[in-house]
Coordinates of C-alpha atoms in Angstrom, one line a residue:
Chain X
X1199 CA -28.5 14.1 23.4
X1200 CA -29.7 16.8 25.5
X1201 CA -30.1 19.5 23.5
X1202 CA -32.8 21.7 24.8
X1203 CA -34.9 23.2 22.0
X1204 CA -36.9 26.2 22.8
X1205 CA -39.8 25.4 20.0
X1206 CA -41.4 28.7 20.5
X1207 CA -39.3 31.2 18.9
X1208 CA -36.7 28.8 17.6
X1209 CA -35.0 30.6 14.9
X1210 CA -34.6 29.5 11.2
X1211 CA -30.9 29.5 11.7
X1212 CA -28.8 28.2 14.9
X1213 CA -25.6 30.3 14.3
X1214 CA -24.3 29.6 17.5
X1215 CA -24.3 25.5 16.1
X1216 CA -22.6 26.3 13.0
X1217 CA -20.2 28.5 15.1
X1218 CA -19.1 25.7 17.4
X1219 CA -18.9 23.6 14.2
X1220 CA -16.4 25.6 12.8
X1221 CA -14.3 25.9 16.3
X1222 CA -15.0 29.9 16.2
X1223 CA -13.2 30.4 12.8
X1224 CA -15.6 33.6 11.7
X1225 CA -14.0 33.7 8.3
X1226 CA -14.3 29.7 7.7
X1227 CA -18.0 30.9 9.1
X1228 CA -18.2 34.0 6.2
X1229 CA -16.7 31.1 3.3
X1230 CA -19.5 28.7 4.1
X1231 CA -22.3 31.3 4.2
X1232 CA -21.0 32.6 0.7
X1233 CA -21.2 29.1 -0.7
X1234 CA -24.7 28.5 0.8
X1235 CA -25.8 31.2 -0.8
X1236 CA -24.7 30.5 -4.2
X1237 CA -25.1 26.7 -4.5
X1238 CA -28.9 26.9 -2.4
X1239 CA -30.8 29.1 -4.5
X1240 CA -29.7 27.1 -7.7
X1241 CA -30.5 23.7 -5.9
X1242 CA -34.0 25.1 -5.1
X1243 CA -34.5 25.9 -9.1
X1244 CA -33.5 22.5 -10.2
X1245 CA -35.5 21.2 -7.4
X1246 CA -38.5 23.2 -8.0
X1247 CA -38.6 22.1 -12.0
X1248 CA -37.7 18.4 -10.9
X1249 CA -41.3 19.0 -8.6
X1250 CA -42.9 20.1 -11.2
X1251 CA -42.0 17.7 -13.8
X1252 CA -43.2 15.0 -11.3
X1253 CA -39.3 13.8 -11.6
X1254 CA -39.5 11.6 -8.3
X1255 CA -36.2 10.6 -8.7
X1256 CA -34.3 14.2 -9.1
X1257 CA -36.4 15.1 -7.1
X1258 CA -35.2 13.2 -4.0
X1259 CA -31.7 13.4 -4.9
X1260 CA -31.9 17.1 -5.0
X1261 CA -33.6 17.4 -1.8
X1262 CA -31.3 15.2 -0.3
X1263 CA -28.3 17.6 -1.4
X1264 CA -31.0 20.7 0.1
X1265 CA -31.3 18.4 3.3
X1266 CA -27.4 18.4 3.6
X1267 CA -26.4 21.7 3.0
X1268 CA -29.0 22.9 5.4
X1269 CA -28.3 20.2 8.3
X1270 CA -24.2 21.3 8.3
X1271 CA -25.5 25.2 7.8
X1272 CA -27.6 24.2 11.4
X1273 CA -30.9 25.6 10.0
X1274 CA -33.3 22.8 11.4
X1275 CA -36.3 23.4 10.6
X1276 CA -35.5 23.9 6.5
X1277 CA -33.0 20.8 6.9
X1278 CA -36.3 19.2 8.3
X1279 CA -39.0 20.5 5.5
X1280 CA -35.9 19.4 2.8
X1281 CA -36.0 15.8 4.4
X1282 CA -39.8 15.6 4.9
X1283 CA -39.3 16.3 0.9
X1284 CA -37.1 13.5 0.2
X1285 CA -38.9 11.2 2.3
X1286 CA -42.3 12.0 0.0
X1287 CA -39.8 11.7 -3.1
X1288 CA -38.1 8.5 -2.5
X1289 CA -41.9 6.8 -1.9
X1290 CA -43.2 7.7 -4.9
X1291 CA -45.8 10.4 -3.8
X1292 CA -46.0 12.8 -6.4
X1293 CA -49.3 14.4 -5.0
X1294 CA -48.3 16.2 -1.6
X1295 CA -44.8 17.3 -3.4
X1296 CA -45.9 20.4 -4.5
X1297 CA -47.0 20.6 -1.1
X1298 CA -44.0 19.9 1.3
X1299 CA -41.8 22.0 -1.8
X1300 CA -44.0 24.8 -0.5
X1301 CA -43.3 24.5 2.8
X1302 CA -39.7 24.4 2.1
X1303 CA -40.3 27.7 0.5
X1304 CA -41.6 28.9 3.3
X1305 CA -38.7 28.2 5.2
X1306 CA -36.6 29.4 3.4
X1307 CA -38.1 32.4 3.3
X1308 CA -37.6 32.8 6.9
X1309 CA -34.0 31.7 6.7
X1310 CA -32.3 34.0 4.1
X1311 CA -33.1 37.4 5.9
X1312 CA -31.3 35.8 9.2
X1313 CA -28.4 34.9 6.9
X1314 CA -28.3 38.1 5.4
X1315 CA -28.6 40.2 8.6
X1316 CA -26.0 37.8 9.9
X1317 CA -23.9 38.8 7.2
X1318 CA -24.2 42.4 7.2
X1319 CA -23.9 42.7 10.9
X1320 CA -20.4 41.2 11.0
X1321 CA -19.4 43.3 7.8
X1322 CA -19.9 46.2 10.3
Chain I
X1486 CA -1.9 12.0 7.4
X1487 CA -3.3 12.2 4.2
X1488 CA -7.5 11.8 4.5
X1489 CA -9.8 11.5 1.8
X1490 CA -13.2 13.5 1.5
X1491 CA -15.7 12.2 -0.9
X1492 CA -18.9 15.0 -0.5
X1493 CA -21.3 16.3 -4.0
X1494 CA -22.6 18.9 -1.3
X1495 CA -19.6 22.2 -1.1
X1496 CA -20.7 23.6 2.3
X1497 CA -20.3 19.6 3.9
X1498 CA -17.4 19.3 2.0
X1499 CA -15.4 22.4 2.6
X1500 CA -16.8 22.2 6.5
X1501 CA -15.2 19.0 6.5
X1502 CA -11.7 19.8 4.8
X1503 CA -11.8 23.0 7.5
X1504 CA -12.1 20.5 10.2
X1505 CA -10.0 18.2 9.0
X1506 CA -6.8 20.2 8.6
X1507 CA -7.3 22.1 11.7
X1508 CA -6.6 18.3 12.9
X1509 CA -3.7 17.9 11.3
X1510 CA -4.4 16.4 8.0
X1511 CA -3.6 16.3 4.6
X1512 CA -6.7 16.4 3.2
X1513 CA -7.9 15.6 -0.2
X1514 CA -11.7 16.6 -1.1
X1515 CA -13.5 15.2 -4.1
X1516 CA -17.3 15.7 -5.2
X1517 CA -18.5 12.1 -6.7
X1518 CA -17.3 8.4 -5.7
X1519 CA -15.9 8.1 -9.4
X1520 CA -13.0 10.9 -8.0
X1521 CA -13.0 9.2 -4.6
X1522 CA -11.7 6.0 -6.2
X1523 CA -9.2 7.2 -8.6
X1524 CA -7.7 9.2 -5.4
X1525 CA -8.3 6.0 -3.9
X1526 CA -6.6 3.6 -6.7
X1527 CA -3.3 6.0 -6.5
X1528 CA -0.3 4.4 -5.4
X1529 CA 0.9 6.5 -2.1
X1530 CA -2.7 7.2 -2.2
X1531 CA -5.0 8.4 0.9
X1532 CA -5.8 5.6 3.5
X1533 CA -8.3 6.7 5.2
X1534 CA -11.2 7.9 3.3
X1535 CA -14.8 9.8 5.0
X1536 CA -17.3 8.8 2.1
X1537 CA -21.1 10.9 2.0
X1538 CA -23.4 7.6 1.4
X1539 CA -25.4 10.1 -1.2
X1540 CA -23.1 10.8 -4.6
X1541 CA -23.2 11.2 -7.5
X1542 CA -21.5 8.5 -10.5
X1543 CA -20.9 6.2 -7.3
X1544 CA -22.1 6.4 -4.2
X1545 CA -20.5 5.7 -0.6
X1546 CA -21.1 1.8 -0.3
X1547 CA -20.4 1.5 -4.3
X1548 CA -17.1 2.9 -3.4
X1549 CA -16.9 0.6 -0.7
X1550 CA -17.1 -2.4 -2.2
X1551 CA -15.2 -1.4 -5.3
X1552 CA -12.1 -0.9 -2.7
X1553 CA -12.7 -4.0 -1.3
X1554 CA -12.6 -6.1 -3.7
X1555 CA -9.0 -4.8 -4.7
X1556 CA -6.9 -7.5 -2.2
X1557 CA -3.5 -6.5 -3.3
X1558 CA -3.3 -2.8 -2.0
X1559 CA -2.9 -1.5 1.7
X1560 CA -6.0 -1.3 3.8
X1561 CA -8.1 2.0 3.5
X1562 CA -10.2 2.6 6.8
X1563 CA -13.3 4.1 5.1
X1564 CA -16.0 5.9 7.2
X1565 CA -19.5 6.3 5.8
X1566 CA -21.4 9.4 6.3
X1567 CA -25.4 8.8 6.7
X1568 CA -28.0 11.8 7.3
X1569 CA -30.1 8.9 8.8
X1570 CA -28.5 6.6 10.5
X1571 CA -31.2 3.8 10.8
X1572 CA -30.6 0.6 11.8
X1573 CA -31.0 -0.8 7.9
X1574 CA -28.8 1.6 6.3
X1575 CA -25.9 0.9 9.5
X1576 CA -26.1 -2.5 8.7
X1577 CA -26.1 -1.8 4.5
X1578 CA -23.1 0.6 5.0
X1579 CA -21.1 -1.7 7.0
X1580 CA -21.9 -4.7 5.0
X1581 CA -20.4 -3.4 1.9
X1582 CA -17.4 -2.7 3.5
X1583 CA -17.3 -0.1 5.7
X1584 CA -15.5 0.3 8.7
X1585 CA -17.4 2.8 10.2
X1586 CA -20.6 5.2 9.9
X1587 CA -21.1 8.5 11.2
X1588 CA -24.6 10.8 11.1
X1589 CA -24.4 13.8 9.5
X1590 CA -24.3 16.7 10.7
X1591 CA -21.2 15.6 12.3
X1592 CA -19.9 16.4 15.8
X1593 CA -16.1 17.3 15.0
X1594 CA -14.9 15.8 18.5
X1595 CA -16.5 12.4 17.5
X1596 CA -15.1 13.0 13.5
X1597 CA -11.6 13.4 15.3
X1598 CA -11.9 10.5 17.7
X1599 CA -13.1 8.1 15.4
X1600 CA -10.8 9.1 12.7
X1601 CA -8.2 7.8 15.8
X1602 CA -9.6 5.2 15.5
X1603 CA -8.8 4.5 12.1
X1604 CA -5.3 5.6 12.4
X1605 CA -5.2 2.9 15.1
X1606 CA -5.9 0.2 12.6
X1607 CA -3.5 1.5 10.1
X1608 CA -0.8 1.4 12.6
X1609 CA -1.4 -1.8 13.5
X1610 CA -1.7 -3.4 9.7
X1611 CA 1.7 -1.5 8.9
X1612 CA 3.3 -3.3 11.8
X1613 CA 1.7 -6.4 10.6
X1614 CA 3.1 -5.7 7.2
X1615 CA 6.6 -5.0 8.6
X1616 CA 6.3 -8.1 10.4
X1617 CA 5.8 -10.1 8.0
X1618 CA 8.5 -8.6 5.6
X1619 CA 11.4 -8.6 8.5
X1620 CA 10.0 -12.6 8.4
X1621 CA 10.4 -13.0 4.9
X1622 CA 13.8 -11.5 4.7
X1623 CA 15.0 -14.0 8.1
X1624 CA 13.5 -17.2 6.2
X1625 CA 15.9 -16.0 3.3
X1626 CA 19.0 -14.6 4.5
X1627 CA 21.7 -15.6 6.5
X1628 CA 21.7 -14.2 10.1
X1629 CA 25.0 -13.7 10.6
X1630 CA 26.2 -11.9 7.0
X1631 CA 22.7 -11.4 5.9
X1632 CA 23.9 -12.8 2.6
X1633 CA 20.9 -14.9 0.6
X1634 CA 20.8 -18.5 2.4
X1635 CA 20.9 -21.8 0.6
X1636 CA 17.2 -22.4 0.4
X1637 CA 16.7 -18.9 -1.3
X1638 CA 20.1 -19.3 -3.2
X1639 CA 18.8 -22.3 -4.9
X1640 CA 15.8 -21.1 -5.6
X1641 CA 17.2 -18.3 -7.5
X1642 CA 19.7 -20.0 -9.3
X1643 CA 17.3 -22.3 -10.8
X1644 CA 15.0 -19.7 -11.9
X1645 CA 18.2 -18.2 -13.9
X1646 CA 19.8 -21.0 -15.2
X1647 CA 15.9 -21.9 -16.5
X1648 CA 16.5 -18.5 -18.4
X1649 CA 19.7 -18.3 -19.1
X1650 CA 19.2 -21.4 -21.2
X1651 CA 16.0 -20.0 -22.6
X1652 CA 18.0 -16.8 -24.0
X1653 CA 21.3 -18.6 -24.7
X1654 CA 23.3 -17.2 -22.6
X1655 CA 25.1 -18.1 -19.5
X1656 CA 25.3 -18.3 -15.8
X1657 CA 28.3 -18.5 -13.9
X1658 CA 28.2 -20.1 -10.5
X1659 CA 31.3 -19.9 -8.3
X1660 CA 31.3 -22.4 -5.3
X1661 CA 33.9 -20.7 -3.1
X1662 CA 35.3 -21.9 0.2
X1663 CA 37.5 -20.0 3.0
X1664 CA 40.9 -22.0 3.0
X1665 CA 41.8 -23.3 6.7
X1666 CA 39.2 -21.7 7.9
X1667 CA 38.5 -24.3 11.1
X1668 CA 42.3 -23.2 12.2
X1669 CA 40.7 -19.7 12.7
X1670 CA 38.5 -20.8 14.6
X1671 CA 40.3 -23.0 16.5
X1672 CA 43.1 -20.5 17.4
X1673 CA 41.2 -16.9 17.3
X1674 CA 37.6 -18.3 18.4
X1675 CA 34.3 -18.2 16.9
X1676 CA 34.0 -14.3 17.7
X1677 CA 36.8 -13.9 15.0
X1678 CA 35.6 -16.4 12.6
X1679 CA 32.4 -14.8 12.5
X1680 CA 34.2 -11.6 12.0
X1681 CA 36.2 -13.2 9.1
X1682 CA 32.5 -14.7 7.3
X1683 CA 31.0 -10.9 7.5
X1684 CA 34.2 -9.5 5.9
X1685 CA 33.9 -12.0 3.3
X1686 CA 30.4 -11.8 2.4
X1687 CA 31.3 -8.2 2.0
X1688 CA 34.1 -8.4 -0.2
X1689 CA 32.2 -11.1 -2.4
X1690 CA 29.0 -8.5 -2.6
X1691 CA 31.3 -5.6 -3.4
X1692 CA 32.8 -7.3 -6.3
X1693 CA 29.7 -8.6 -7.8
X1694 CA 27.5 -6.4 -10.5
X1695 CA 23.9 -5.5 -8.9
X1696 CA 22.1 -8.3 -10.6
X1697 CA 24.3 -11.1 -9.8
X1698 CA 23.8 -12.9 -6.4
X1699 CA 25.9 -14.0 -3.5
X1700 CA 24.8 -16.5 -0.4
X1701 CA 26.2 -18.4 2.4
X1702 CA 25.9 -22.2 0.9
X1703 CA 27.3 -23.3 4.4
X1704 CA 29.6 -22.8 7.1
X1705 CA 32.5 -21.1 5.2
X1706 CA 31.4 -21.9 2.0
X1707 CA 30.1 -19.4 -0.2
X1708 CA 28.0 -19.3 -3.8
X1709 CA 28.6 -16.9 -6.0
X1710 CA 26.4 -16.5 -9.3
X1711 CA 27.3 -14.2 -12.0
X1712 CA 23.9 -13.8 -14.0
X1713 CA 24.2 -13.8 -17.9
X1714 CA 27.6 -13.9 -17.9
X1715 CA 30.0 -14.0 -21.1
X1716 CA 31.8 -17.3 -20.6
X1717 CA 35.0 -15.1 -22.1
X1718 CA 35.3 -13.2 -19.5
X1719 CA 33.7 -15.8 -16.7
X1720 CA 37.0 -17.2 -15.7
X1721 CA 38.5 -13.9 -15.4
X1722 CA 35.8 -12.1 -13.1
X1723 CA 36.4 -15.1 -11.1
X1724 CA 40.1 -14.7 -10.8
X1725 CA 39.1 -11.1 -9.8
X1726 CA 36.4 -12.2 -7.0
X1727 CA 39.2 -14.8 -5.4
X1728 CA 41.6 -11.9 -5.3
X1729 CA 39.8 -9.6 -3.9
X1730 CA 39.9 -11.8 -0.9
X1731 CA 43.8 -13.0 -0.9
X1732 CA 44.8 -9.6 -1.8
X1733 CA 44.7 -7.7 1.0
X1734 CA 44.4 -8.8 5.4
X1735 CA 40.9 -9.1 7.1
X1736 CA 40.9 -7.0 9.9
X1737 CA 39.8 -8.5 13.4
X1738 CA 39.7 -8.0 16.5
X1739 CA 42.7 -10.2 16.9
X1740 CA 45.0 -8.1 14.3
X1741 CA 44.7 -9.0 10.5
X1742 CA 44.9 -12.3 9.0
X1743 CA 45.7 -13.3 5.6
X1744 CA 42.8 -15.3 4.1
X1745 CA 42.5 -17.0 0.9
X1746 CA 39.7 -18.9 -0.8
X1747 CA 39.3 -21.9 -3.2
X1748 CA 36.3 -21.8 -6.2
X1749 CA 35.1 -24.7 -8.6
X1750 CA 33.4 -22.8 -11.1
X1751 CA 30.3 -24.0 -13.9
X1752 CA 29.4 -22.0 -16.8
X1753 CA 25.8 -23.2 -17.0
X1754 CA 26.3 -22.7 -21.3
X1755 CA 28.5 -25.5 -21.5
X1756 CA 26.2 -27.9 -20.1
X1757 CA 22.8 -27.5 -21.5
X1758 CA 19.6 -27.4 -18.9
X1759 CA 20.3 -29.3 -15.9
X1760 CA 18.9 -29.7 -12.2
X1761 CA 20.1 -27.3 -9.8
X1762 CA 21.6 -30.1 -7.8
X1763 CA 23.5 -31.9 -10.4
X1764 CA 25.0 -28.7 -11.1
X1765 CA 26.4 -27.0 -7.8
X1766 CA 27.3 -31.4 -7.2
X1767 CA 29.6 -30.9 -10.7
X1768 CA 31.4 -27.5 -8.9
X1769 CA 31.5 -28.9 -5.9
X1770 CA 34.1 -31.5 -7.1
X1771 CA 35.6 -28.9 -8.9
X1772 CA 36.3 -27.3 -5.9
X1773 CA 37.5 -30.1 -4.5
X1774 CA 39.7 -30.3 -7.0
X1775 CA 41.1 -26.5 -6.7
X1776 CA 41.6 -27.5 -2.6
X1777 CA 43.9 -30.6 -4.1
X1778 CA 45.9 -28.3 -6.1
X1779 CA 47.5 -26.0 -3.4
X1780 CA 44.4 -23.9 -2.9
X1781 CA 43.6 -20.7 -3.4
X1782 CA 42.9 -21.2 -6.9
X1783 CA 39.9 -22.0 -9.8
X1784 CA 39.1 -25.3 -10.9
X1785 CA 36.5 -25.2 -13.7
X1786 CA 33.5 -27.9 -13.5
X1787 CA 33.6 -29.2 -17.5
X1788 CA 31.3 -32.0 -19.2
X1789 CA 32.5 -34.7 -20.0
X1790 CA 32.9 -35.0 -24.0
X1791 CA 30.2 -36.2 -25.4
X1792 CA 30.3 -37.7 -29.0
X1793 CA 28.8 -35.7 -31.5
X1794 CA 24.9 -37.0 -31.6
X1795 CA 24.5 -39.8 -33.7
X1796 CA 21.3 -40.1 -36.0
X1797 CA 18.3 -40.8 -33.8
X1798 CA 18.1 -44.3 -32.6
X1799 CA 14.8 -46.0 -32.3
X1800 CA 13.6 -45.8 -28.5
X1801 CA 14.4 -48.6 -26.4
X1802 CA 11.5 -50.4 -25.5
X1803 CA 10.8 -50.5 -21.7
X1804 CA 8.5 -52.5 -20.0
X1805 CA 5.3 -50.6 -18.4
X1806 CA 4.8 -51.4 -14.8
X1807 CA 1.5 -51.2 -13.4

């Protein structure tokens, strides 16, 4: 692989990625945005009670799904905080959880306003 | 092609079902391994299958080696889909019967080639199958009038007279042979005697009910069995059969030619539950005998008469060997 990444700067989402995925299709593009956004915020609920609950187990199968969703979406750096998540999950730490679900948060914080401007630029 | 998809996450999924019928696939897209192998299980079902490793109910390998262990169905080419792809979990995936892995987030190119790949195997275990059938049917068919051959004839009718005697009932088995056929030959040549064997493997089909049987027993002779078969009306079909031959020319290449046969026929009810062999020996003399009398006619096979059974006699006593 010789993907260049420009750290600096990287953006929370790599549309072009996910546009190359989908061989161009903008509305195949539109459909999967639209499910992202309805199945990602419930996942992140679950997820957050399954953290909180100290429910290892839910808690690594839901950050698994997370780590999915975001991987085929091409936002790497949530995809990367969702796995760090799993990783902490499946080994039994329950301490830095609360933690790395923070940090997943974050990034997601960063990534919805890129979806949404995304998403309101094409509209127009 | 139809393709199975087996994702719990709906953005992988529905990316994949995009990609997958922009490539030409029939694509069917499940959310647990539970779904994937009922879609799996269907006759006509998919046969190649991409499986997310992480599920719900079942997950990829589980599904794996559920398939597997199912011998008696087509092969399914299953692909895994990791979102590691270590070493461990390769070896894991493969070992429960996968044929292939690929890391998520997929490249489509390398989901298209590989899923050539597949298709490659497919191909090449339907040949295999086909193969093997288009064997099966030479080691039990004639070449020349694909009629059943002896071997497969006899095998058949011993399985039905086993039943036939089990339900009561009875077979009828018509030994027939072409009458003067080696003058055919000898005047028209083979070419036309083949020609004449076809014809009458076709007439003895076409005037036989679906579930009764026909073979070439040798040269020019021909078996006949008429399965559960009224012995009331047994003689008569058989009239019908031998007329159907005499009744009108063969056509050949040489002009028509007027053919008759000879049958020794056995109703398997009058004669209890015998070996195959003694059987088609006892109809075999019976055609004999129809040959003697002017052929082209029936001569039944009958039993002897035997005296009605006395009162059971002690056993005789017979000397063990050792």
């Amino acid at each position: 692989m010789n993907n260049q990444k420009e750290t600096f700067a990287e953006p929370a989402w790599n549309h072009a990625e996910l546009l190359e995925r989908v061989d161009n299709d903008q509305e195949l593009l539109r459909e999967l945005l639209a499910i992202f956004k309805e199945d990602f915020p419930r996942t992140m609920r679950s997820l957050e009670s399954a953290v909180a609950a100290a429910d290892l187990k839910n808690a690594a199968g839901l950050s698994h799904t997370l780590k999915g969703m975001l991987s085929s979406l091409g936002a790497a750096r949530a995809a990367a905080a969702a796995s760090r998540l799993e990783e902490l999950a499946s080994a039994g730490a329950t301490a830095p959880l609360k933690e790395a679900f923070g940090a997943l948060e974050c990034q997601a914080a960063s990534l919805l306003p890129e979806l949404d401007a995304y998403i309101t630029e094409v509209r127009h | 092609m139809k393709i199975l998809i087996a994702d719990d996450d709906a953005l992988s999924r529905r990316l994949l079902e995009k990609t997958l019928e922009r490539a030409g696939y029939e694509v069917i897209a499940v959310e647990n391994g539970k779904q994937a192998l009922e879609q799996l299980y269907k006759l006509e079902g998919p046969r190649l299958a991409l499986l997310d490793w992480v599920m719900p109910e079942l997950d990829g390998p589980a599904v794996c080696r559920a398939v597997r262990t199912r011998s008696e169905q087509a092969y399914i080419y299953m692909v895994l889909l990791t979102s590691k792809g270590t070493k461990e979990e390769t070896v894991l995936g493969l070992e429960s019967g996968a044929d292939d892995y690929l890391t998520k987030p997929f490249n489509a190119e390398e989901l298209r080639a590989r899923l050539r790949v597949g298709e490659r195997i497919l191909l090449l275990e339907d040949r295999l199958v086909e193969a093997r059938e288009n064997m099966r049917f030479r080691a039990t068919h004639d070449q020349l009038t694909s009629l059943l051959n002896r071997g497969a004839v006899m095998d058949l009718l011993a399985r039905e007279l086993h039943r036939s005697h089990r339900e009561q009932k009875s077979t009828a088995i018509l030994l027939g042979d072409v009458d003067h056929f080696k003058r055919v030959n000898d005047t028209m040549g083979h070419l036309v005697g083949d020609e004449v064997l076809t014809e009458i493997a076709n007439r003895l089909l076409g005037s036989v009910r679906s579930y009764d049987f026909v073979g070439r027993y040798g040269g020019e002779e021909f078996i006949v069995v008429l399965n559960n078969c009224d012995p009331n009306y047994a003689l008569g079909r058989a009239e019908e059969i031998r007329k159907s031959i005499s009744n009108r020319a063969v056509h050949t290449a040489k002009g028509p030619l007027a053919l008759t046969m000879s049958f020794g026929v056995l109703l398997s009810g009058e004669w209890g539950l015998r070996p195959v062999e003694e059987l088609l020996h006892e109809v075999d003399i019976a055609l004999y005998e129809a040959k003697a009398a002017g052929r082209n006619c029936l001569r039944t096979a009958r039993p002897a008469k035997v005296e009605p059974l006395p009162a059971p006699v002690p056993q005789p006593v017979r000397l063990r060997h050792r």
